[in-house]
Amino acid sequence: MEKIIVEGGNKLNGEVNISLAKNSVLPIIVASILSPNDIIINNAPILEDVVVLSDLLTGMDCEIKNDSNGNLKINTSNIKESNMNSELIRKMRASFLIMGPMLSRFGKCKISMPGGCNIGSRPIDLHLKGFKLLGAEIEIGHGFVEAKAKKLKGNRIYLDFPSVGATENLLMASVLAEGTTIIENAAEEPEIWDLANFLNSMGAKVTGAGVGKITIEGVDSLKGISYTPIYDRVEAGTFMVAAAITNSKITINGANEEQLRPTIEKLKECGVKFENIKENVMLVDGTGTKNSVDIKTLPYPGFPTDMQAQMMTLLAVTKGSSIITETVFENRFMHVAELVRMGANIKIDGRTAIIEGVESLTGCEVKATDLRAGAAMILAGLVAQGKTEISDLYHIDRGYVDIEEKFRGLGANIYRVDK
Ligand code: UD1
């Protein structure tokens, strides 16, 4: 079994290069189903989630090639709906995003119900409500969801909650629909803007993405393009917390200040200093005393749930009491038990965690209980006394490219072993 070993205590210094955003690349890969022409995603991060999605599309007779420059070339002209591998669909929740583009292209799509996952039940009701409003008939049975519509027709869709996945699925379904679609209370995450920008570069007519009310004028076809997605704001945020927790100063190449604002503002409240050296390059000064802070996770531009575990780790070793309220996912505190094993003083009451900062953590065997919780364990390991051994690395590999190499480049004592 592979493990990441972190020997705590090293300060970090130097520069780290952030990869492009997983949460942009996944919807962009499935959106390439909307055009029969070549799509090139420049510098695509080859993460486990990208590999799973590529395998799914390859199994459906699409061509996906990774060239030597790290670009992903996709051609879906021969795609076959019937060859969809249910096991791969169930492996990754984001694969449900295939529904929108497939329904749009084939007028039908039958797909295995996405499984629950360890951070919450993650229903798909908002996706389905939207497809119905676009004229699709939906049937659920025997573990599958089937949607059918001869031709999708634009409509006004109000989302009860600004779900990222539902917004993306409906956006992709409506770019080739007849007429105008309006998605209200749409998610505003930067990755939504990125997907809309990608679709517009292909010839779609999408306005308002990133500001809550998206208007889509259906077009007849989309062309092939080459596209560079945005940087991964969660990876950048993880390294910002790393600078803070190790009392270090580091430079982050690939940090968009605006997209990272919710994380940066909270870290500033903690006492971390930032300097935007040039576009997408930030100097993070995590030296000096830190303050305890309260955090509530919310849809963007609120504080991201994907940064909650990492911030909790910082607060676990910050003097004073902090309160974190998780409002996005109902079960996203699995890392608390692991942090407590390392000596943290954290109590959970429903969706709230009360953190009393301790002087230090001690290294031990811990698990990556989900993707961001795994990153949080690495952060804890960086400051813990002695050795931290992290298992269940598949969670971490789903969303971080070369994470231990990147931390080693900054001076951390971290390595992967197979034992
Ligand atoms: C995406 C991100 C994930 C991030 C999350 C919230 C990707 C691949 N993943 O996940 O990293 O943590 O946004 O920022 O981009 N919900 C419903 N009904 C639905 C859909 C969602 O009730 O039909 C609920 C979910 O159960 C959850 C909340 O809405 O409580 C947020 O989910 P959503 O925004 O859809 O997250 P994902 O798209 O799955």
Coordinates of N, CA, C and O in Angstrom, one line a residue, residues 126-185:
L126 N -31.5 18.7 -8.7 CA -31.5 19.9 -9.4 C -31.1 19.8 -10.9 O -31.6 20.4 -11.8
H127 N -30.2 18.8 -11.2 CA -29.9 18.5 -12.6 C -31.1 18.1 -13.3 O -31.4 18.5 -14.4
L128 N -31.8 17.1 -12.6 CA -33.0 16.5 -13.3 C -34.1 17.5 -13.5 O -34.8 17.5 -14.5
K129 N -34.3 18.4 -12.5 CA -35.4 19.4 -12.6 C -35.1 20.3 -13.8 O -36.0 20.6 -14.6
G130 N -33.8 20.6 -14.0 CA -33.5 21.5 -15.2 C -33.7 20.7 -16.5 O -34.2 21.3 -17.4
F131 N -33.2 19.5 -16.6 CA -33.4 18.7 -17.8 C -34.9 18.7 -18.2 O -35.3 18.8 -19.4
K132 N -35.7 18.4 -17.2 CA -37.2 18.4 -17.4 C -37.7 19.7 -18.0 O -38.5 19.7 -19.0
L133 N -37.2 20.8 -17.4 CA -37.7 22.1 -17.9 C -37.2 22.4 -19.3 O -37.8 23.1 -20.1
L134 N -36.1 21.7 -19.7 CA -35.6 21.8 -21.1 C -36.3 20.9 -22.0 O -36.0 20.7 -23.2
G135 N -37.3 20.1 -21.5 CA -38.2 19.3 -22.3 C -37.8 17.8 -22.3 O -38.4 17.0 -23.1
A136 N -36.9 17.4 -21.4 CA -36.6 16.0 -21.4 C -37.5 15.2 -20.5 O -38.1 15.7 -19.5
E137 N -37.8 13.9 -20.9 CA -38.5 13.0 -20.1 C -37.5 12.2 -19.3 O -36.5 11.7 -19.8
I138 N -37.7 12.1 -18.0 CA -36.8 11.4 -17.1 C -37.4 10.2 -16.5 O -38.5 10.2 -16.0
E139 N -36.6 9.1 -16.6 CA -37.1 7.8 -15.9 C -36.0 7.3 -15.0 O -34.8 7.3 -15.5
I140 N -36.3 6.9 -13.8 CA -35.3 6.4 -12.9 C -35.7 5.0 -12.5 O -36.9 4.7 -12.2
G141 N -34.8 4.1 -12.6 CA -35.1 2.7 -12.2 C -33.9 1.8 -12.4 O -33.0 2.1 -13.2
H142 N -33.8 0.7 -11.6 CA -32.8 -0.3 -11.7 C -31.4 0.4 -11.6 O -30.4 0.0 -12.3
G143 N -31.3 1.5 -10.9 CA -30.0 2.1 -10.7 C -29.5 3.0 -11.8 O -28.4 3.5 -11.8
F144 N -30.5 3.3 -12.7 CA -30.1 4.1 -13.9 C -31.0 5.3 -13.9 O -32.2 5.3 -13.5
V145 N -30.5 6.4 -14.5 CA -31.4 7.6 -14.9 C -31.4 7.6 -16.4 O -30.3 7.6 -17.0
E146 N -32.5 7.7 -17.0 CA -32.6 7.9 -18.4 C -33.3 9.2 -18.8 O -34.4 9.5 -18.3
A147 N -32.7 9.9 -19.7 CA -33.3 11.2 -20.1 C -33.5 11.1 -21.6 O -32.6 10.6 -22.3
K148 N -34.7 11.6 -22.1 CA -34.9 11.6 -23.5 C -35.6 12.9 -23.9 O -36.4 13.4 -23.2
A149 N -35.2 13.4 -25.1 CA -35.8 14.6 -25.6 C -35.4 14.7 -27.1 O -34.2 14.6 -27.4
K150 N -36.4 14.7 -28.0 CA -36.1 14.8 -29.4 C -35.2 16.0 -29.7 O -34.1 15.9 -30.3
K151 N -35.6 17.2 -29.2 CA -34.8 18.4 -29.3 C -35.0 19.2 -28.0 O -36.2 19.5 -27.7
L152 N -34.0 19.5 -27.3 CA -34.1 20.3 -26.1 C -34.6 21.7 -26.5 O -34.1 22.3 -27.5
K153 N -35.5 22.3 -25.6 CA -36.0 23.6 -25.9 C -35.7 24.5 -24.7 O -35.9 24.2 -23.6
G154 N -35.2 25.7 -25.0 CA -34.8 26.7 -24.0 C -35.9 27.0 -23.0 O -37.1 26.9 -23.4
N155 N -35.6 27.3 -21.8 CA -36.6 27.6 -20.8 C -36.0 28.4 -19.7 O -34.8 28.6 -19.7
R156 N -36.8 28.8 -18.7 CA -36.3 29.5 -17.5 C -36.1 28.5 -16.4 O -37.1 27.8 -16.1
I157 N -34.9 28.4 -15.9 CA -34.7 27.4 -14.8 C -34.2 28.1 -13.6 O -33.2 28.8 -13.6
Y158 N -34.9 27.9 -12.5 CA -34.5 28.5 -11.2 C -33.9 27.3 -10.4 O -34.6 26.3 -10.1
L159 N -32.7 27.4 -9.9 CA -32.1 26.4 -9.1 C -32.3 26.8 -7.6 O -32.1 27.9 -7.2
D160 N -32.9 25.8 -6.8 CA -33.1 26.1 -5.4 C -31.8 26.4 -4.6 O -31.8 27.1 -3.6
F161 N -30.7 25.8 -5.1 CA -29.4 26.0 -4.5 C -28.5 26.2 -5.7 O -28.6 25.5 -6.7
P162 N -27.5 27.1 -5.6 CA -26.6 27.3 -6.7 C -25.5 26.1 -6.8 O -24.4 26.3 -6.6
S163 N -26.0 25.0 -7.2 CA -25.2 23.8 -7.4 C -24.2 24.0 -8.6 O -24.7 24.4 -9.7
V164 N -23.0 23.7 -8.3 CA -22.0 23.8 -9.4 C -22.2 22.8 -10.5 O -22.3 23.2 -11.7
G165 N -22.4 21.6 -10.1 CA -22.6 20.5 -11.1 C -23.9 20.7 -11.9 O -23.9 20.6 -13.1
A166 N -25.0 21.1 -11.2 CA -26.3 21.3 -11.9 C -26.1 22.5 -12.9 O -26.6 22.4 -14.1
T167 N -25.5 23.5 -12.5 CA -25.3 24.7 -13.4 C -24.5 24.3 -14.6 O -24.9 24.6 -15.8
E168 N -23.5 23.5 -14.4 CA -22.6 23.1 -15.6 C -23.4 22.1 -16.5 O -23.3 22.3 -17.7
N169 N -24.1 21.2 -15.9 CA -24.8 20.2 -16.7 C -25.9 20.9 -17.6 O -26.0 20.6 -18.8
L170 N -26.6 21.9 -17.0 CA -27.7 22.5 -17.7 C -27.1 23.5 -18.7 O -27.7 23.7 -19.8
L171 N -26.0 24.1 -18.4 CA -25.3 25.0 -19.3 C -24.9 24.2 -20.6 O -25.2 24.6 -21.7
M172 N -24.3 23.1 -20.4 CA -23.9 22.3 -21.5 C -25.1 21.7 -22.3 O -25.0 21.6 -23.5
A173 N -26.2 21.4 -21.6 CA -27.4 20.9 -22.3 C -28.0 22.0 -23.1 O -28.6 21.7 -24.2
S174 N -27.9 23.2 -22.7 CA -28.7 24.3 -23.4 C -28.0 25.0 -24.5 O -28.6 25.7 -25.3
V175 N -26.7 24.8 -24.6 CA -26.0 25.6 -25.7 C -26.4 25.3 -27.1 O -26.3 26.1 -28.0
L176 N -26.9 24.0 -27.3 CA -27.3 23.6 -28.6 C -28.9 23.5 -28.7 O -29.4 23.0 -29.6
A177 N -29.5 23.9 -27.6 CA -31.0 23.8 -27.5 C -31.6 24.9 -28.4 O -31.0 25.8 -28.8
E178 N -32.9 24.7 -28.7 CA -33.7 25.6 -29.5 C -34.1 26.8 -28.6 O -34.7 26.6 -27.5
G179 N -33.7 28.0 -29.0 CA -34.2 29.2 -28.2 C -33.3 29.6 -27.0 O -32.2 29.1 -27.0
T180 N -33.9 30.3 -26.1 CA -33.2 30.9 -25.0 C -33.4 30.2 -23.7 O -34.5 29.9 -23.4
T181 N -32.3 29.9 -23.0 CA -32.4 29.3 -21.6 C -31.9 30.4 -20.6 O -30.8 31.0 -20.9
I182 N -32.6 30.5 -19.5 CA -32.0 31.3 -18.5 C -31.9 30.5 -17.2 O -32.9 29.8 -16.8
I183 N -30.7 30.5 -16.6 CA -30.5 29.7 -15.4 C -30.4 30.7 -14.3 O -29.4 31.5 -14.3
E184 N -31.3 30.7 -13.4 CA -31.3 31.7 -12.2 C -30.8 31.0 -11.0 O -31.0 29.8 -10.8
N185 N -30.3 31.8 -10.1 CA -29.6 31.3 -8.9 C -28.5 30.2 -9.3 O -28.4 29.2 -8.7

